[in-house]
JSON list of C-alpha atoms in Angstrom, two decimals:
[
{"chain": "A", "resi": 113, "resn": "UNK", "atom": "CA", "xyz": [-14.22, 5.87, 9.09]},
{"chain": "A", "resi": 114, "resn": "UNK", "atom": "CA", "xyz": [-12.32, 8.67, 10.83]},
{"chain": "A", "resi": 115, "resn": "UNK", "atom": "CA", "xyz": [-11.01, 7.83, 14.31]},
{"chain": "A", "resi": 116, "resn": "UNK", "atom": "CA", "xyz": [-12.10, 9.46, 17.57]},
{"chain": "A", "resi": 117, "resn": "UNK", "atom": "CA", "xyz": [-15.64, 10.40, 16.56]},
{"chain": "A", "resi": 118, "resn": "UNK", "atom": "CA", "xyz": [-17.24, 9.51, 19.90]},
{"chain": "A", "resi": 119, "resn": "UNK", "atom": "CA", "xyz": [-18.77, 13.00, 20.53]},
{"chain": "A", "resi": 120, "resn": "UNK", "atom": "CA", "xyz": [-20.59, 12.92, 17.16]},
{"chain": "A", "resi": 121, "resn": "UNK", "atom": "CA", "xyz": [-21.70, 9.31, 17.02]},
{"chain": "A", "resi": 122, "resn": "UNK", "atom": "CA", "xyz": [-24.70, 9.45, 19.42]},
{"chain": "A", "resi": 123, "resn": "UNK", "atom": "CA", "xyz": [-26.52, 12.05, 17.31]},
{"chain": "A", "resi": 124, "resn": "UNK", "atom": "CA", "xyz": [-25.80, 10.15, 14.11]},
{"chain": "A", "resi": 125, "resn": "UNK", "atom": "CA", "xyz": [-27.00, 6.83, 15.58]},
{"chain": "A", "resi": 126, "resn": "UNK", "atom": "CA", "xyz": [-30.12, 8.40, 17.10]},
{"chain": "A", "resi": 127, "resn": "UNK", "atom": "CA", "xyz": [-31.11, 9.67, 13.66]},
{"chain": "A", "resi": 128, "resn": "UNK", "atom": "CA", "xyz": [-30.79, 6.12, 12.25]},
{"chain": "A", "resi": 129, "resn": "UNK", "atom": "CA", "xyz": [-32.91, 4.45, 14.92]},
{"chain": "A", "resi": 130, "resn": "UNK", "atom": "CA", "xyz": [-36.08, 2.95, 13.47]},
{"chain": "A", "resi": 131, "resn": "UNK", "atom": "CA", "xyz": [-34.74, 3.13, 9.91]},
{"chain": "A", "resi": 132, "resn": "UNK", "atom": "CA", "xyz": [-31.48, 1.17, 9.87]},
{"chain": "A", "resi": 133, "resn": "UNK", "atom": "CA", "xyz": [-31.40, -2.46, 10.94]},
{"chain": "A", "resi": 134, "resn": "UNK", "atom": "CA", "xyz": [-27.68, -2.69, 11.57]},
{"chain": "A", "resi": 135, "resn": "UNK", "atom": "CA", "xyz": [-24.33, -0.91, 11.58]},
{"chain": "A", "resi": 136, "resn": "UNK", "atom": "CA", "xyz": [-21.23, -1.91, 9.63]},
{"chain": "A", "resi": 137, "resn": "UNK", "atom": "CA", "xyz": [-18.31, 0.11, 11.00]},
{"chain": "A", "resi": 138, "resn": "UNK", "atom": "CA", "xyz": [-14.61, 0.17, 10.17]},
{"chain": "A", "resi": 139, "resn": "UNK", "atom": "CA", "xyz": [-12.79, 2.03, 12.94]},
{"chain": "A", "resi": 140, "resn": "UNK", "atom": "CA", "xyz": [-9.49, 3.36, 11.62]},
{"chain": "A", "resi": 141, "resn": "UNK", "atom": "CA", "xyz": [-7.86, 3.65, 15.03]},
{"chain": "A", "resi": 142, "resn": "UNK", "atom": "CA", "xyz": [-10.00, 5.38, 17.67]},
{"chain": "A", "resi": 143, "resn": "UNK", "atom": "CA", "xyz": [-8.42, 6.07, 21.05]},
{"chain": "A", "resi": 144, "resn": "UNK", "atom": "CA", "xyz": [-11.54, 7.60, 22.60]},
{"chain": "A", "resi": 145, "resn": "UNK", "atom": "CA", "xyz": [-14.84, 6.06, 23.66]},
{"chain": "A", "resi": 146, "resn": "UNK", "atom": "CA", "xyz": [-15.91, 4.90, 20.20]},
{"chain": "A", "resi": 147, "resn": "UNK", "atom": "CA", "xyz": [-15.34, 1.14, 20.74]},
{"chain": "A", "resi": 148, "resn": "UNK", "atom": "CA", "xyz": [-17.20, 1.23, 24.06]},
{"chain": "A", "resi": 149, "resn": "UNK", "atom": "CA", "xyz": [-20.11, 3.13, 22.51]},
{"chain": "A", "resi": 150, "resn": "UNK", "atom": "CA", "xyz": [-20.44, 0.56, 19.72]},
{"chain": "A", "resi": 151, "resn": "UNK", "atom": "CA", "xyz": [-20.27, -2.27, 22.25]},
{"chain": "A", "resi": 152, "resn": "UNK", "atom": "CA", "xyz": [-23.11, -0.69, 24.22]},
{"chain": "A", "resi": 153, "resn": "UNK", "atom": "CA", "xyz": [-25.19, -0.31, 21.04]},
{"chain": "A", "resi": 154, "resn": "UNK", "atom": "CA", "xyz": [-24.63, -3.99, 20.26]},
{"chain": "A", "resi": 155, "resn": "UNK", "atom": "CA", "xyz": [-25.64, -5.11, 23.75]},
{"chain": "A", "resi": 156, "resn": "UNK", "atom": "CA", "xyz": [-28.67, -2.80, 23.85]},
{"chain": "A", "resi": 157, "resn": "UNK", "atom": "CA", "xyz": [-30.05, -4.40, 20.69]},
{"chain": "A", "resi": 158, "resn": "UNK", "atom": "CA", "xyz": [-31.00, -1.14, 18.97]},
{"chain": "A", "resi": 159, "resn": "UNK", "atom": "CA", "xyz": [-28.81, -2.14, 16.01]},
{"chain": "A", "resi": 160, "resn": "UNK", "atom": "CA", "xyz": [-27.02, -5.28, 14.95]},
{"chain": "A", "resi": 161, "resn": "UNK", "atom": "CA", "xyz": [-23.42, -4.05, 15.03]},
{"chain": "A", "resi": 162, "resn": "UNK", "atom": "CA", "xyz": [-20.53, -5.44, 13.00]},
{"chain": "A", "resi": 163, "resn": "UNK", "atom": "CA", "xyz": [-17.23, -3.62, 13.25]},
{"chain": "A", "resi": 164, "resn": "UNK", "atom": "CA", "xyz": [-13.52, -4.10, 12.99]},
{"chain": "A", "resi": 165, "resn": "UNK", "atom": "CA", "xyz": [-10.45, -1.93, 13.49]},
{"chain": "A", "resi": 166, "resn": "UNK", "atom": "CA", "xyz": [-7.87, -1.38, 10.77]},
{"chain": "A", "resi": 167, "resn": "UNK", "atom": "CA", "xyz": [-5.23, 1.32, 10.30]},
{"chain": "A", "resi": 168, "resn": "UNK", "atom": "CA", "xyz": [-6.36, 2.39, 6.81]},
{"chain": "A", "resi": 169, "resn": "UNK", "atom": "CA", "xyz": [-5.47, 5.97, 5.82]},
{"chain": "A", "resi": 170, "resn": "UNK", "atom": "CA", "xyz": [-7.31, 5.88, 2.51]},
{"chain": "A", "resi": 171, "resn": "UNK", "atom": "CA", "xyz": [-11.03, 6.60, 2.30]},
{"chain": "A", "resi": 172, "resn": "UNK", "atom": "CA", "xyz": [-11.79, 4.42, -0.72]},
{"chain": "A", "resi": 173, "resn": "UNK", "atom": "CA", "xyz": [-10.08, 1.36, 0.78]},
{"chain": "A", "resi": 174, "resn": "UNK", "atom": "CA", "xyz": [-11.71, 1.96, 4.15]},
{"chain": "A", "resi": 175, "resn": "UNK", "atom": "CA", "xyz": [-15.17, 2.20, 2.60]},
{"chain": "A", "resi": 176, "resn": "UNK", "atom": "CA", "xyz": [-14.67, -1.06, 0.75]},
{"chain": "A", "resi": 177, "resn": "UNK", "atom": "CA", "xyz": [-13.68, -2.85, 3.96]},
{"chain": "A", "resi": 178, "resn": "UNK", "atom": "CA", "xyz": [-16.67, -1.40, 5.78]},
{"chain": "A", "resi": 179, "resn": "UNK", "atom": "CA", "xyz": [-19.02, -2.45, 2.97]},
{"chain": "A", "resi": 180, "resn": "UNK", "atom": "CA", "xyz": [-17.65, -5.99, 3.19]},
{"chain": "A", "resi": 181, "resn": "UNK", "atom": "CA", "xyz": [-18.95, -6.09, 6.77]},
{"chain": "A", "resi": 182, "resn": "UNK", "atom": "CA", "xyz": [-22.52, -5.31, 5.69]},
{"chain": "A", "resi": 183, "resn": "UNK", "atom": "CA", "xyz": [-24.77, -8.37, 5.47]},
{"chain": "A", "resi": 184, "resn": "UNK", "atom": "CA", "xyz": [-27.96, -6.59, 4.40]},
{"chain": "A", "resi": 185, "resn": "UNK", "atom": "CA", "xyz": [-29.40, -6.18, 0.86]},
{"chain": "A", "resi": 186, "resn": "UNK", "atom": "CA", "xyz": [-29.24, -2.37, 1.16]},
{"chain": "A", "resi": 187, "resn": "UNK", "atom": "CA", "xyz": [-26.56, -0.05, 2.54]},
{"chain": "A", "resi": 188, "resn": "UNK", "atom": "CA", "xyz": [-26.78, 3.59, 3.57]},
{"chain": "A", "resi": 189, "resn": "UNK", "atom": "CA", "xyz": [-23.40, 5.32, 3.61]},
{"chain": "A", "resi": 190, "resn": "UNK", "atom": "CA", "xyz": [-23.27, 7.86, 6.44]},
{"chain": "A", "resi": 191, "resn": "UNK", "atom": "CA", "xyz": [-20.52, 9.57, 8.43]},
{"chain": "A", "resi": 192, "resn": "UNK", "atom": "CA", "xyz": [-20.48, 10.44, 12.11]},
{"chain": "A", "resi": 193, "resn": "UNK", "atom": "CA", "xyz": [-20.93, 14.16, 11.36]},
{"chain": "A", "resi": 194, "resn": "UNK", "atom": "CA", "xyz": [-24.10, 13.50, 9.36]},
{"chain": "A", "resi": 195, "resn": "UNK", "atom": "CA", "xyz": [-27.72, 13.06, 10.45]},
{"chain": "A", "resi": 196, "resn": "UNK", "atom": "CA", "xyz": [-30.89, 11.89, 8.80]},
{"chain": "A", "resi": 197, "resn": "UNK", "atom": "CA", "xyz": [-33.25, 14.86, 8.79]},
{"chain": "A", "resi": 198, "resn": "UNK", "atom": "CA", "xyz": [-36.84, 14.34, 9.86]},
{"chain": "A", "resi": 199, "resn": "UNK", "atom": "CA", "xyz": [-37.91, 14.67, 6.22]},
{"chain": "A", "resi": 200, "resn": "UNK", "atom": "CA", "xyz": [-35.47, 12.00, 5.09]},
{"chain": "A", "resi": 201, "resn": "UNK", "atom": "CA", "xyz": [-36.44, 9.64, 7.91]},
{"chain": "A", "resi": 202, "resn": "UNK", "atom": "CA", "xyz": [-40.11, 9.95, 6.97]},
{"chain": "A", "resi": 203, "resn": "UNK", "atom": "CA", "xyz": [-39.37, 9.45, 3.28]},
{"chain": "A", "resi": 204, "resn": "UNK", "atom": "CA", "xyz": [-37.31, 6.32, 3.94]},
{"chain": "A", "resi": 205, "resn": "UNK", "atom": "CA", "xyz": [-39.98, 4.87, 6.24]},
{"chain": "A", "resi": 206, "resn": "UNK", "atom": "CA", "xyz": [-42.66, 5.51, 3.64]},
{"chain": "A", "resi": 207, "resn": "UNK", "atom": "CA", "xyz": [-40.65, 3.94, 0.84]},
{"chain": "A", "resi": 208, "resn": "UNK", "atom": "CA", "xyz": [-39.80, 0.93, 2.99]},
{"chain": "A", "resi": 209, "resn": "UNK", "atom": "CA", "xyz": [-43.47, 0.49, 3.85]},
{"chain": "A", "resi": 210, "resn": "UNK", "atom": "CA", "xyz": [-44.92, 0.88, 0.34]},
{"chain": "A", "resi": 211, "resn": "UNK", "atom": "CA", "xyz": [-42.10, -0.95, -1.46]},
{"chain": "A", "resi": 212, "resn": "UNK", "atom": "CA", "xyz": [-41.12, 2.00, -3.64]},
{"chain": "A", "resi": 213, "resn": "UNK", "atom": "CA", "xyz": [-37.52, 1.77, -2.44]},
{"chain": "A", "resi": 214, "resn": "UNK", "atom": "CA", "xyz": [-37.21, -1.38, -4.53]},
{"chain": "A", "resi": 215, "resn": "UNK", "atom": "CA", "xyz": [-38.03, 0.42, -7.78]},
{"chain": "A", "resi": 216, "resn": "UNK", "atom": "CA", "xyz": [-34.39, 1.55, -8.08]},
{"chain": "A", "resi": 217, "resn": "UNK", "atom": "CA", "xyz": [-31.02, -0.02, -7.38]},
{"chain": "A", "resi": 218, "resn": "UNK", "atom": "CA", "xyz": [-29.58, 3.10, -5.76]},
{"chain": "A", "resi": 219, "resn": "UNK", "atom": "CA", "xyz": [-30.71, 6.49, -4.51]},
{"chain": "A", "resi": 220, "resn": "UNK", "atom": "CA", "xyz": [-29.06, 9.89, -4.40]},
{"chain": "A", "resi": 221, "resn": "UNK", "atom": "CA", "xyz": [-29.57, 12.00, -1.28]},
{"chain": "A", "resi": 222, "resn": "UNK", "atom": "CA", "xyz": [-28.96, 15.77, -1.11]},
{"chain": "A", "resi": 223, "resn": "UNK", "atom": "CA", "xyz": [-26.48, 16.97, 1.52]},
{"chain": "A", "resi": 224, "resn": "UNK", "atom": "CA", "xyz": [-27.35, 20.05, 3.54]},
{"chain": "A", "resi": 225, "resn": "UNK", "atom": "CA", "xyz": [-23.77, 21.00, 4.48]},
{"chain": "A", "resi": 226, "resn": "UNK", "atom": "CA", "xyz": [-22.66, 23.37, 7.23]},
{"chain": "A", "resi": 227, "resn": "UNK", "atom": "CA", "xyz": [-19.03, 24.50, 7.58]},
{"chain": "A", "resi": 228, "resn": "UNK", "atom": "CA", "xyz": [-17.93, 26.42, 10.67]},
{"chain": "A", "resi": 229, "resn": "UNK", "atom": "CA", "xyz": [-21.60, 26.62, 11.61]},
{"chain": "A", "resi": 230, "resn": "UNK", "atom": "CA", "xyz": [-22.68, 28.26, 8.34]},
{"chain": "A", "resi": 231, "resn": "UNK", "atom": "CA", "xyz": [-24.93, 26.63, 5.77]},
{"chain": "A", "resi": 232, "resn": "UNK", "atom": "CA", "xyz": [-23.18, 26.33, 2.42]},
{"chain": "A", "resi": 233, "resn": "UNK", "atom": "CA", "xyz": [-25.10, 27.76, -0.54]},
{"chain": "A", "resi": 234, "resn": "UNK", "atom": "CA", "xyz": [-22.51, 27.81, -3.33]},
{"chain": "A", "resi": 235, "resn": "UNK", "atom": "CA", "xyz": [-21.08, 25.36, -5.86]},
{"chain": "A", "resi": 236, "resn": "UNK", "atom": "CA", "xyz": [-21.17, 21.65, -5.05]},
{"chain": "A", "resi": 237, "resn": "UNK", "atom": "CA", "xyz": [-21.87, 22.24, -1.35]},
{"chain": "A", "resi": 238, "resn": "UNK", "atom": "CA", "xyz": [-25.34, 23.68, -1.99]},
{"chain": "A", "resi": 239, "resn": "UNK", "atom": "CA", "xyz": [-27.54, 20.63, -1.54]},
{"chain": "A", "resi": 240, "resn": "UNK", "atom": "CA", "xyz": [-25.79, 18.59, -4.20]},
{"chain": "A", "resi": 241, "resn": "UNK", "atom": "CA", "xyz": [-27.20, 15.02, -4.29]},
{"chain": "A", "resi": 242, "resn": "UNK", "atom": "CA", "xyz": [-24.80, 12.19, -3.48]},
{"chain": "A", "resi": 243, "resn": "UNK", "atom": "CA", "xyz": [-25.29, 8.49, -4.13]},
{"chain": "A", "resi": 244, "resn": "UNK", "atom": "CA", "xyz": [-25.59, 7.18, -0.58]},
{"chain": "A", "resi": 245, "resn": "UNK", "atom": "CA", "xyz": [-28.26, 4.43, -0.54]},
{"chain": "A", "resi": 246, "resn": "UNK", "atom": "CA", "xyz": [-27.70, 1.37, -2.70]},
{"chain": "A", "resi": 247, "resn": "UNK", "atom": "CA", "xyz": [-28.12, -2.36, -3.07]},
{"chain": "A", "resi": 248, "resn": "UNK", "atom": "CA", "xyz": [-25.04, -4.06, -1.69]},
{"chain": "A", "resi": 249, "resn": "UNK", "atom": "CA", "xyz": [-24.95, -6.83, -4.29]},
{"chain": "A", "resi": 250, "resn": "UNK", "atom": "CA", "xyz": [-22.45, -5.94, -6.98]},
{"chain": "A", "resi": 251, "resn": "UNK", "atom": "CA", "xyz": [-21.69, -2.49, -5.49]},
{"chain": "A", "resi": 252, "resn": "UNK", "atom": "CA", "xyz": [-18.29, -1.29, -4.32]},
{"chain": "A", "resi": 253, "resn": "UNK", "atom": "CA", "xyz": [-16.35, 1.92, -3.72]},
{"chain": "A", "resi": 254, "resn": "UNK", "atom": "CA", "xyz": [-13.78, 3.37, -6.08]},
{"chain": "A", "resi": 255, "resn": "UNK", "atom": "CA", "xyz": [-10.12, 3.65, -5.13]},
{"chain": "A", "resi": 256, "resn": "UNK", "atom": "CA", "xyz": [-10.03, 7.42, -4.59]},
{"chain": "A", "resi": 257, "resn": "UNK", "atom": "CA", "xyz": [-8.02, 8.42, -1.54]},
{"chain": "A", "resi": 258, "resn": "UNK", "atom": "CA", "xyz": [-10.55, 11.17, -0.77]},
{"chain": "A", "resi": 259, "resn": "UNK", "atom": "CA", "xyz": [-13.95, 12.11, -2.21]},
{"chain": "A", "resi": 260, "resn": "UNK", "atom": "CA", "xyz": [-14.59, 8.45, -2.88]},
{"chain": "A", "resi": 261, "resn": "UNK", "atom": "CA", "xyz": [-17.77, 7.29, -4.55]},
{"chain": "A", "resi": 262, "resn": "UNK", "atom": "CA", "xyz": [-19.96, 4.23, -5.03]},
{"chain": "A", "resi": 263, "resn": "UNK", "atom": "CA", "xyz": [-19.52, 2.05, -8.10]},
{"chain": "A", "resi": 264, "resn": "UNK", "atom": "CA", "xyz": [-22.66, 0.24, -9.18]},
{"chain": "A", "resi": 265, "resn": "UNK", "atom": "CA", "xyz": [-22.93, -2.82, -11.42]},
{"chain": "A", "resi": 266, "resn": "UNK", "atom": "CA", "xyz": [-23.77, -2.24, -15.13]},
{"chain": "A", "resi": 267, "resn": "UNK", "atom": "CA", "xyz": [-27.41, -1.42, -15.77]},
{"chain": "A", "resi": 268, "resn": "UNK", "atom": "CA", "xyz": [-28.15, -0.25, -12.24]},
{"chain": "A", "resi": 269, "resn": "UNK", "atom": "CA", "xyz": [-30.95, 2.31, -11.96]},
{"chain": "A", "resi": 270, "resn": "UNK", "atom": "CA", "xyz": [-30.66, 5.43, -9.79]},
{"chain": "A", "resi": 271, "resn": "UNK", "atom": "CA", "xyz": [-33.37, 7.58, -8.23]},
{"chain": "A", "resi": 272, "resn": "UNK", "atom": "CA", "xyz": [-33.40, 10.77, -6.17]},
{"chain": "A", "resi": 273, "resn": "UNK", "atom": "CA", "xyz": [-34.73, 11.24, -2.65]},
{"chain": "A", "resi": 274, "resn": "UNK", "atom": "CA", "xyz": [-36.05, 14.63, -1.58]},
{"chain": "A", "resi": 275, "resn": "UNK", "atom": "CA", "xyz": [-35.15, 14.63, 2.11]},
{"chain": "A", "resi": 276, "resn": "UNK", "atom": "CA", "xyz": [-31.57, 15.71, 2.84]},
{"chain": "A", "resi": 277, "resn": "UNK", "atom": "CA", "xyz": [-28.79, 14.48, 5.07]},
{"chain": "A", "resi": 278, "resn": "UNK", "atom": "CA", "xyz": [-27.73, 17.13, 7.57]},
{"chain": "A", "resi": 279, "resn": "UNK", "atom": "CA", "xyz": [-23.93, 17.45, 7.41]},
{"chain": "A", "resi": 280, "resn": "UNK", "atom": "CA", "xyz": [-22.07, 19.53, 10.02]},
{"chain": "A", "resi": 281, "resn": "UNK", "atom": "CA", "xyz": [-18.38, 19.40, 9.18]},
{"chain": "A", "resi": 282, "resn": "UNK", "atom": "CA", "xyz": [-15.32, 21.35, 10.29]},
{"chain": "A", "resi": 283, "resn": "UNK", "atom": "CA", "xyz": [-17.03, 23.05, 13.22]},
{"chain": "A", "resi": 284, "resn": "UNK", "atom": "CA", "xyz": [-13.87, 24.91, 14.31]},
{"chain": "A", "resi": 285, "resn": "UNK", "atom": "CA", "xyz": [-10.90, 26.50, 12.56]},
{"chain": "A", "resi": 286, "resn": "UNK", "atom": "CA", "xyz": [-8.56, 23.94, 14.12]},
{"chain": "A", "resi": 287, "resn": "UNK", "atom": "CA", "xyz": [-10.65, 21.09, 12.72]},
{"chain": "A", "resi": 288, "resn": "UNK", "atom": "CA", "xyz": [-10.91, 22.88, 9.37]},
{"chain": "A", "resi": 289, "resn": "UNK", "atom": "CA", "xyz": [-7.12, 23.23, 9.02]},
{"chain": "A", "resi": 290, "resn": "UNK", "atom": "CA", "xyz": [-6.51, 19.68, 10.22]},
{"chain": "A", "resi": 291, "resn": "UNK", "atom": "CA", "xyz": [-8.95, 18.27, 7.65]},
{"chain": "A", "resi": 292, "resn": "UNK", "atom": "CA", "xyz": [-7.52, 20.36, 4.80]},
{"chain": "A", "resi": 293, "resn": "UNK", "atom": "CA", "xyz": [-4.02, 19.19, 5.74]},
{"chain": "A", "resi": 294, "resn": "UNK", "atom": "CA", "xyz": [-5.04, 15.54, 5.77]},
{"chain": "A", "resi": 295, "resn": "UNK", "atom": "CA", "xyz": [-7.00, 15.69, 2.53]},
{"chain": "A", "resi": 296, "resn": "UNK", "atom": "CA", "xyz": [-4.26, 17.48, 0.61]},
{"chain": "A", "resi": 297, "resn": "UNK", "atom": "CA", "xyz": [-1.67, 14.96, 1.79]},
{"chain": "A", "resi": 298, "resn": "UNK", "atom": "CA", "xyz": [-3.87, 12.07, 0.64]},
{"chain": "A", "resi": 299, "resn": "UNK", "atom": "CA", "xyz": [-4.56, 13.74, -2.71]},
{"chain": "A", "resi": 300, "resn": "UNK", "atom": "CA", "xyz": [-0.85, 14.48, -3.22]},
{"chain": "A", "resi": 301, "resn": "UNK", "atom": "CA", "xyz": [0.00, 10.79, -3.03]},
{"chain": "A", "resi": 302, "resn": "UNK", "atom": "CA", "xyz": [-1.94, 10.13, -6.23]},
{"chain": "A", "resi": 303, "resn": "UNK", "atom": "CA", "xyz": [-2.00, 13.42, -8.14]},
{"chain": "A", "resi": 304, "resn": "UNK", "atom": "CA", "xyz": [0.75, 14.30, -10.59]},
{"chain": "A", "resi": 305, "resn": "UNK", "atom": "CA", "xyz": [2.51, 17.62, -10.25]},
{"chain": "A", "resi": 306, "resn": "UNK", "atom": "CA", "xyz": [1.03, 18.76, -13.58]},
{"chain": "A", "resi": 307, "resn": "UNK", "atom": "CA", "xyz": [-2.51, 17.98, -12.46]},
{"chain": "A", "resi": 308, "resn": "UNK", "atom": "CA", "xyz": [-1.97, 19.65, -9.07]},
{"chain": "A", "resi": 309, "resn": "UNK", "atom": "CA", "xyz": [-0.66, 22.84, -10.72]},
{"chain": "A", "resi": 310, "resn": "UNK", "atom": "CA", "xyz": [-3.60, 22.93, -13.17]},
{"chain": "A", "resi": 311, "resn": "UNK", "atom": "CA", "xyz": [-6.08, 22.43, -10.34]},
{"chain": "A", "resi": 312, "resn": "UNK", "atom": "CA", "xyz": [-4.51, 25.29, -8.35]},
{"chain": "A", "resi": 313, "resn": "UNK", "atom": "CA", "xyz": [-4.58, 27.60, -11.38]},
{"chain": "A", "resi": 314, "resn": "UNK", "atom": "CA", "xyz": [-8.28, 26.95, -12.02]},
{"chain": "A", "resi": 315, "resn": "UNK", "atom": "CA", "xyz": [-9.63, 26.52, -8.49]},
{"chain": "A", "resi": 316, "resn": "UNK", "atom": "CA", "xyz": [-7.83, 29.23, -6.55]},
{"chain": "A", "resi": 317, "resn": "UNK", "atom": "CA", "xyz": [-9.69, 32.20, -8.17]}
]
């Protein structure tokens, strides 16, 4: 989703090898080696790759466009700064082999998040499960500018996986400040002044 993720993509794709059949990628304007890397993946045959480029500065809209590229019955939502852990890879392989993946319509996966190299152990960053694996039929993403989520069709069943995704985000102060700036600008487009003031009053302490 984010542009210029070439340095992070190889590790992410390596963790998917042997589990994911294909990649559905919406590139929001990379000017680095991302397009060439995806082209090499497509030619190497490790994944079936479908991607397009669109200048979309809204995470919910970008996710919906990426999901529209997926032509598989299941989708795993993953970012370039995330990796399947060994435990999660093994769990997914086992469930694919024994058919237990099909017992639910979607699965939550815990995120093991690291910020500035430190593992987060407080509030929602402490291994909180996120709905990341789901049947594509009838599913979509909400219209949130940031912190978007999956919307499932009525009656969909949800399970929980034990193995986590390894998430290494904001690895430097420059990246941290750049991400905070971008996210607050996106949030400000939709949030009312009253809501923003209330959030600051509650969240700052």
